[in-house]
Amino acid sequence: MKKVLIIHPEGNVLNNPSIKALIDLLQNHGISVSIHCQGSPVRMDHASGVILRPWGKIYGRIKRIALDYLASGLVSYALILIELLFVREKYDLIIGVDRQGIIEAYLWWRLTRVPYVFWSFEIMFLAETSVKYKRLEKIASKFASLWFVQDKLRASKLRFENDLANSNCRLVPLASAGVGKFSDKRLRDELGIPKSKKVAMLMGSLSKWSMAFEIINTVDHWTSDWVLVVHDRYGKTDAFMRKINPSLTGFVQSKIFISNKAVDCVDDMGFILSGVTVGLVFYKPTFGSPYTGNNLAFLGLASGKVATYWRYGIPVIMNSIGEYSDITISCCAGVVMSDNLNDLPDILAQHEFSSLGINAKRVFERMLDFDLYRDRVWADLTSVAKVR
């Protein structure tokens, strides 16, 4: 195996802990990695040696029409055939990420006979889409040599939705490789947060399903020794704050601190998380789209936020979200509360979080760390590539 193609339409490979770890694994074995995507929402400076092959917005819209609205195998086949006319690389393995990635990997296989595997992060449920929408995905999934998913719960759901064989399933939690390292410089100091203050971090996707607005609305009732740092994953926190509630301006720089420091790579969160006392992780399925309904209701070990906090030894406060909530309770890696965020101020005031951080890091090291799965993933991928 010398060359691997990862088809990842979203393009945020450096913001996905598992994909970033996978790229590092392949490169450490001397594999040339190409990323086929819409385009990257972050700079690719940290992706040294990775070949980025974006297809552009206009062509992306054409693909979306063919795959999502028409759900036409013939049209999609023709589009991939056109792409291959301009591709000179010969790959030994293709990794298709999520629905569009696996469909395209299947079409590449039909045309080139390069073997492919399916790596799932977002599960598309028939009840929230349609038979027409799922048809191509199910066909493509069946011909994948292996399929990777985060845990047993999500495996059971994906197996049912896509008619997959259990024998081809591999479980790899959504997490980075190795424990996190804090930097000497800290975001909290740059923001001017006094050393006497304890910091609760709200990071990632700031949206309705992450309950960001509800969390921010509780800050007025926090005790004086606590502050909140709000950090959008792509550095658009200011825009989010202006959109949700302009009247919060009075709290900004007193109890709420805004971070627009987007990181280019999920592995480099040491500056952002150094000096953080607790991470806030809340999920509320909204069922407004196939991505925010059952995909969140059956979250399993597919929360990159929880894994990232624990990687740095930061305990979490979360609502009841399934397996991660159970682990948090059984391993004393944080606090699980109800969806009623009116209780959040009291939880912050009444708990001592420093002792929970040790447990959080221990859970990461024993259960989540990609390095625990590295050798098996490598063996699986090489065995598939050798079939060719």
Coordinates of C-alpha atoms in Angstrom, one line a residue:
M1 CA 0.0 0.0 0.0
K2 CA 1.5 3.3 -1.1
K3 CA -1.3 5.7 -1.8
V4 CA -4.7 6.2 0.0
L5 CA -7.6 8.4 -1.0
I6 CA -9.9 9.7 1.7
I7 CA -13.2 11.0 0.3
H8 CA -14.4 13.4 2.9
P9 CA -16.9 15.9 1.4
E10 CA -17.0 18.2 4.5
G11 CA -13.3 18.7 4.2
N12 CA -12.7 19.5 7.9
V13 CA -10.3 16.5 8.3
L14 CA -8.1 18.4 10.8
N15 CA -11.1 19.1 13.0
N16 CA -12.0 15.5 13.2
P17 CA -10.0 13.7 15.8
S18 CA -10.2 10.2 14.3
I19 CA -9.5 11.3 10.7
K20 CA -6.5 13.4 11.8
A21 CA -5.2 10.4 13.8
L22 CA -5.8 8.2 10.8
I23 CA -3.9 10.5 8.5
D24 CA -1.0 10.5 10.9
L25 CA -1.1 6.7 11.1
L26 CA -0.9 6.3 7.3
Q27 CA 1.8 8.9 6.9
N28 CA 3.9 7.3 9.7
H29 CA 3.9 4.2 7.5
G30 CA 5.1 6.1 4.5
I31 CA 1.7 6.3 2.8
S32 CA 0.8 9.2 0.5
V33 CA -2.6 10.6 1.5
S34 CA -5.0 12.5 -0.7
I35 CA -8.2 14.2 0.5
H36 CA -11.0 14.6 -1.9
C37 CA -13.5 17.2 -0.6
Q38 CA -15.6 20.2 -1.2
G39 CA -12.9 22.4 0.4
S40 CA -11.4 22.9 3.8
P41 CA -13.1 25.3 6.3
V42 CA -9.7 25.7 8.0
R43 CA -6.1 26.1 6.8
M44 CA -4.3 22.9 6.0
D45 CA -0.9 24.0 7.4
H46 CA -0.9 21.1 9.9
A47 CA -1.5 18.6 7.1
S48 CA 2.1 18.4 6.0
G49 CA 2.4 16.1 3.0
V50 CA -1.4 15.6 2.5
I51 CA -2.6 16.3 -1.0
L52 CA -5.8 18.3 -1.0
R53 CA -8.0 17.8 -4.0
P54 CA -11.1 20.1 -3.6
W55 CA -13.8 20.0 -6.2
G56 CA -15.2 23.5 -5.8
K57 CA -18.5 25.0 -4.9
I58 CA -20.3 24.8 -8.3
Y59 CA -19.3 21.2 -8.9
G60 CA -20.2 20.5 -5.2
R61 CA -23.7 21.8 -5.8
I62 CA -24.1 19.6 -8.9
K63 CA -23.0 16.6 -6.8
R64 CA -25.4 17.5 -4.1
I65 CA -28.3 17.6 -6.6
A66 CA -27.3 14.3 -8.1
L67 CA -26.8 12.5 -4.8
D68 CA -29.3 14.1 -2.4
Y69 CA -32.2 15.3 -4.5
L70 CA -32.2 13.2 -7.6
A71 CA -30.5 10.3 -5.8
S72 CA -29.6 9.0 -9.2
G73 CA -27.0 6.3 -9.6
L74 CA -26.6 7.0 -13.3
V75 CA -26.0 10.7 -13.0
S76 CA -23.6 10.2 -10.0
Y77 CA -21.8 7.5 -12.0
A78 CA -21.3 9.9 -14.9
L79 CA -20.0 12.7 -12.5
I80 CA -17.4 10.4 -11.0
L81 CA -16.4 9.2 -14.5
I82 CA -15.7 12.8 -15.5
E83 CA -13.6 13.2 -12.4
L84 CA -11.5 10.2 -13.2
L85 CA -10.6 11.7 -16.5
F86 CA -8.6 14.3 -14.6
V87 CA -7.1 12.0 -12.0
R88 CA -3.7 10.5 -12.7
E89 CA -3.0 9.0 -9.3
K90 CA -3.5 5.3 -8.8
Y91 CA -4.7 4.5 -5.3
D92 CA -4.4 1.3 -3.4
L93 CA -7.3 2.0 -1.0
I94 CA -10.2 4.4 -0.7
I95 CA -11.7 5.5 2.6
G96 CA -15.3 6.9 2.2
V97 CA -16.5 9.1 5.0
D98 CA -20.2 9.3 5.8
R99 CA -23.0 9.1 3.2
Q100 CA -21.6 11.0 0.3
G101 CA -18.1 9.7 0.9
I102 CA -19.2 6.1 0.8
I103 CA -21.3 6.6 -2.3
E104 CA -18.4 8.2 -4.2
A105 CA -16.0 5.5 -2.9
Y106 CA -18.3 2.8 -4.3
L107 CA -18.5 4.6 -7.7
W108 CA -14.7 4.9 -7.8
W109 CA -14.6 1.1 -7.1
R110 CA -17.0 0.4 -9.8
L111 CA -14.8 2.3 -12.3
T112 CA -11.3 1.4 -11.0
R113 CA -11.7 -1.7 -8.8
V114 CA -9.8 0.0 -6.0
P115 CA -11.0 -1.5 -2.7
Y116 CA -12.7 0.8 -0.2
V117 CA -13.9 1.0 3.4
F118 CA -16.6 3.0 5.1
W119 CA -15.9 5.3 8.0
S120 CA -19.1 6.6 9.6
F121 CA -19.5 9.6 11.8
E122 CA -23.0 10.8 10.9
I123 CA -25.8 8.2 10.7
M124 CA -28.6 8.9 8.3
F125 CA -31.9 7.3 9.5
L126 CA -34.5 6.2 7.0
A127 CA -37.3 7.6 9.3
E128 CA -35.7 11.1 8.8
T129 CA -34.9 10.9 5.1
S130 CA -36.5 8.6 2.5
V131 CA -36.1 5.3 0.7
K132 CA -34.9 7.2 -2.3
Y133 CA -32.3 9.1 -0.3
K134 CA -31.0 5.9 1.4
R135 CA -30.9 3.7 -1.7
L136 CA -27.4 4.6 -3.0
E137 CA -25.9 4.7 0.4
K138 CA -27.1 1.2 1.3
I139 CA -25.8 -0.2 -2.0
A140 CA -22.5 1.5 -1.5
S141 CA -22.2 0.3 2.1
K142 CA -22.8 -3.3 1.2
F143 CA -19.7 -3.5 -1.1
A144 CA -17.4 -1.9 1.4
S145 CA -14.7 -4.3 2.7
L146 CA -15.0 -2.9 6.2
W147 CA -17.0 -0.3 8.1
F148 CA -15.8 1.7 11.0
V149 CA -18.1 3.3 13.7
Q150 CA -17.6 4.5 17.2
D151 CA -19.3 2.0 19.5
K152 CA -21.8 -0.9 19.8
L153 CA -24.9 1.3 19.9
R154 CA -24.0 3.2 16.8
A155 CA -22.9 0.0 15.1
S156 CA -26.3 -1.6 15.7
K157 CA -28.1 1.5 14.3
L158 CA -25.9 1.8 11.2
R159 CA -26.1 -2.0 10.6
F160 CA -29.9 -1.8 10.7
E161 CA -30.2 1.3 8.5
N162 CA -27.7 0.2 5.9
D163 CA -28.2 -3.6 6.0
L164 CA -24.6 -4.2 6.9
A165 CA -22.8 -7.4 8.0
N166 CA -21.7 -7.5 11.6
S167 CA -18.5 -9.4 10.7
N168 CA -17.1 -6.4 8.8
C169 CA -17.6 -3.9 11.6
R170 CA -14.8 -2.2 13.5
L171 CA -15.3 0.0 16.6
V172 CA -13.1 3.1 17.0
P173 CA -14.3 5.9 19.3
L174 CA -14.1 9.5 18.0
A175 CA -10.9 10.6 19.7
S176 CA -7.4 11.9 19.0
A177 CA -4.1 10.0 19.5
G178 CA -2.2 10.5 22.7
V179 CA -3.0 12.6 25.8
G180 CA -3.1 16.4 25.3
K181 CA -0.3 18.7 26.1
F182 CA -1.0 22.2 27.5
S183 CA 1.0 25.1 26.1
D184 CA 2.9 27.7 28.1
K185 CA 0.6 30.4 26.9
R186 CA -3.1 30.3 27.8
L187 CA -6.2 31.6 26.1
R188 CA -7.7 32.6 29.5
D189 CA -4.7 34.9 30.2
E190 CA -5.0 36.5 26.8
L191 CA -8.6 37.1 27.4
G192 CA -7.8 38.8 30.7
I193 CA -9.5 36.4 33.0
P194 CA -8.2 36.8 36.6
K195 CA -6.2 33.9 38.0
S196 CA -8.7 33.7 40.9
K197 CA -11.5 32.8 38.6
K198 CA -12.7 29.3 37.7
V199 CA -13.4 28.8 34.0
A200 CA -16.2 26.8 32.4
M201 CA -15.7 26.3 28.6
L202 CA -18.4 26.1 26.0
M203 CA -16.8 25.1 22.7
G204 CA -17.5 23.5 19.4
S205 CA -20.7 24.0 17.4
L206 CA -22.7 26.8 18.9
S207 CA -26.2 25.9 17.9
K208 CA -29.7 25.0 19.1
W209 CA -28.8 21.3 19.5
S210 CA -25.7 22.1 21.7
M211 CA -28.0 24.2 24.0
A212 CA -25.5 27.1 23.7
F213 CA -28.1 29.8 24.1
E214 CA -29.6 28.2 27.2
I215 CA -26.2 27.8 28.8
I216 CA -25.3 31.4 28.2
N217 CA -28.6 32.6 29.7
T218 CA -27.7 31.0 33.1
V219 CA -24.5 32.9 33.5
D220 CA -26.2 35.8 35.3
H221 CA -26.9 33.4 38.2
W222 CA -23.4 31.9 38.5
T223 CA -21.4 32.7 41.6
S224 CA -18.8 35.4 41.3
D225 CA -15.8 33.0 41.2
W226 CA -17.0 31.4 37.9
V227 CA -16.7 32.8 34.3
L228 CA -17.7 31.3 31.0
V229 CA -15.5 31.2 27.9
V230 CA -17.4 30.7 24.6
H231 CA -15.3 29.3 21.7
D232 CA -16.8 28.5 18.3
R233 CA -14.9 25.8 16.5
Y234 CA -14.3 28.0 13.4
G235 CA -13.7 31.2 15.3
K236 CA -17.1 32.8 14.6
T237 CA -18.1 33.4 18.3
D238 CA -18.6 37.2 17.9
A239 CA -21.2 36.6 15.1
F240 CA -23.0 34.0 17.2
M241 CA -23.2 36.2 20.3
R242 CA -24.6 39.1 18.3
K243 CA -27.1 36.9 16.7
I244 CA -28.5 35.2 19.8
N245 CA -28.9 38.1 22.2
P246 CA -27.3 41.6 21.7
S247 CA -28.4 42.5 25.3
L248 CA -25.7 40.2 26.6
T249 CA -23.1 42.9 25.9
G250 CA -23.0 43.9 29.5
F251 CA -21.8 40.5 30.6
V252 CA -19.1 40.2 28.0
Q253 CA -15.7 40.7 29.6
S254 CA -17.1 40.5 33.1
K255 CA -18.6 37.0 33.3
I256 CA -18.6 35.9 29.6
F257 CA -15.4 35.9 27.6
I258 CA -15.4 35.5 23.8
S259 CA -12.8 33.5 21.9
N260 CA -12.4 33.9 18.2
K261 CA -9.2 31.9 18.2
A262 CA -10.0 29.0 15.8
V263 CA -7.4 26.3 15.8
D264 CA -6.3 24.7 12.5
C265 CA -6.0 21.3 14.1
V266 CA -8.0 19.5 16.8
D267 CA -4.8 18.1 18.2
D268 CA -3.6 21.6 19.2
M269 CA -6.1 22.6 21.8
G270 CA -3.5 23.1 24.6
F271 CA -3.6 26.9 24.3
I272 CA -7.4 27.0 24.3
L273 CA -8.0 24.5 27.2
S274 CA -5.1 25.3 29.5
G275 CA -6.5 26.6 32.8
V276 CA -10.0 25.5 32.1
T277 CA -11.8 24.0 35.1
V278 CA -14.7 22.2 33.5
G279 CA -16.1 21.6 30.0
L280 CA -19.8 22.0 29.3
V281 CA -21.2 19.4 26.9
F282 CA -24.9 19.3 26.2
Y283 CA -26.8 17.6 23.3
K284 CA -30.5 18.1 22.6
P285 CA -31.8 16.4 19.4
T286 CA -33.8 19.0 17.5
F287 CA -35.0 16.7 14.6
G288 CA -34.7 19.8 12.3
S289 CA -32.4 17.8 10.0
P290 CA -31.1 14.2 9.6
Y291 CA -27.9 15.4 11.3
T292 CA -29.5 16.7 14.5
G293 CA -32.2 14.1 15.2
N294 CA -31.6 10.4 15.9
N295 CA -28.0 10.9 15.0
L296 CA -27.7 12.8 18.3
A297 CA -30.3 10.8 20.2
F298 CA -28.0 7.7 19.7
L299 CA -24.8 9.6 20.2
G300 CA -22.7 6.8 21.8
L301 CA -19.0 7.6 21.7
A302 CA -19.3 10.0 18.8
S303 CA -18.8 13.2 20.8
G304 CA -15.5 14.7 19.9
K305 CA -16.0 17.4 22.6
V306 CA -16.1 14.9 25.5
A307 CA -13.1 13.0 24.2
T308 CA -11.1 16.3 23.7
Y309 CA -11.9 17.5 27.2
W310 CA -10.9 14.2 28.8
R311 CA -7.8 14.1 26.7
Y312 CA -6.6 17.1 28.5
G313 CA -7.8 15.9 31.9
I314 CA -10.7 18.3 32.1
P315 CA -13.9 17.0 33.7
V316 CA -17.3 17.7 32.1
I317 CA -20.8 18.8 33.0
M318 CA -23.3 17.2 30.7
N319 CA -26.9 16.2 30.3
S320 CA -27.9 12.5 30.0
I321 CA -26.7 11.6 26.5
G322 CA -26.3 7.8 26.9
E323 CA -23.0 5.9 27.0
Y324 CA -20.9 9.0 27.8
S325 CA -23.2 9.9 30.7
D326 CA -22.9 6.4 32.1
I327 CA -19.1 6.5 31.9
T328 CA -19.0 9.9 33.5
I329 CA -21.0 8.7 36.5
S330 CA -19.2 5.3 36.9
C331 CA -15.7 6.7 36.5
C332 CA -16.3 10.0 38.3
A333 CA -15.1 12.0 35.3
G334 CA -17.6 14.8 35.7
V335 CA -21.2 15.6 36.6
V336 CA -24.4 14.5 34.8
M337 CA -27.4 16.7 35.2
S338 CA -30.9 17.1 33.8
D339 CA -31.8 19.1 30.7
N340 CA -33.0 21.8 33.1
L341 CA -30.1 24.3 32.9
N342 CA -31.5 26.3 35.8
D343 CA -29.6 23.8 37.9
L344 CA -26.3 24.6 36.3
P345 CA -25.3 27.5 38.6
D346 CA -25.8 25.4 41.7
I347 CA -23.8 22.5 40.2
L348 CA -20.9 24.8 39.5
A349 CA -21.0 26.3 43.0
Q350 CA -21.3 23.0 44.9
H351 CA -18.8 20.7 43.1
E352 CA -15.1 20.4 43.4
F353 CA -13.8 19.6 39.9
S354 CA -10.1 19.4 40.3
S355 CA -10.1 15.8 41.6
L356 CA -12.3 14.7 38.7
G357 CA -9.8 15.7 36.1
I358 CA -7.5 12.8 37.0
N359 CA -10.3 10.4 36.4
A360 CA -11.2 12.1 33.1
K361 CA -7.7 11.6 31.7
R362 CA -7.6 8.0 32.9
V363 CA -10.8 7.3 31.0
F364 CA -9.3 8.7 27.8
E365 CA -6.1 6.7 28.2
R366 CA -7.9 3.4 28.9
M367 CA -10.9 3.6 26.5
L368 CA -10.8 6.4 23.9
D369 CA -7.2 7.1 22.8
F370 CA -6.8 6.3 19.1
D371 CA -3.4 4.8 19.9
L372 CA -5.3 1.9 21.6
Y373 CA -6.7 1.0 18.2
R374 CA -3.9 2.1 15.9
D375 CA -2.3 -1.4 15.3
R376 CA -5.6 -3.0 14.6
V377 CA -6.7 -0.2 12.2
W378 CA -3.4 -0.5 10.3
A379 CA -3.8 -4.3 10.0
D380 CA -7.3 -4.0 8.8
L381 CA -6.5 -1.3 6.2
T382 CA -3.5 -3.2 4.8
S383 CA -5.4 -6.4 4.6
V384 CA -8.1 -4.7 2.5
A385 CA -5.6 -3.0 0.2
K386 CA -3.8 -6.3 -0.4
V387 CA -7.0 -7.8 -1.8
R388 CA -6.3 -5.7 -4.9

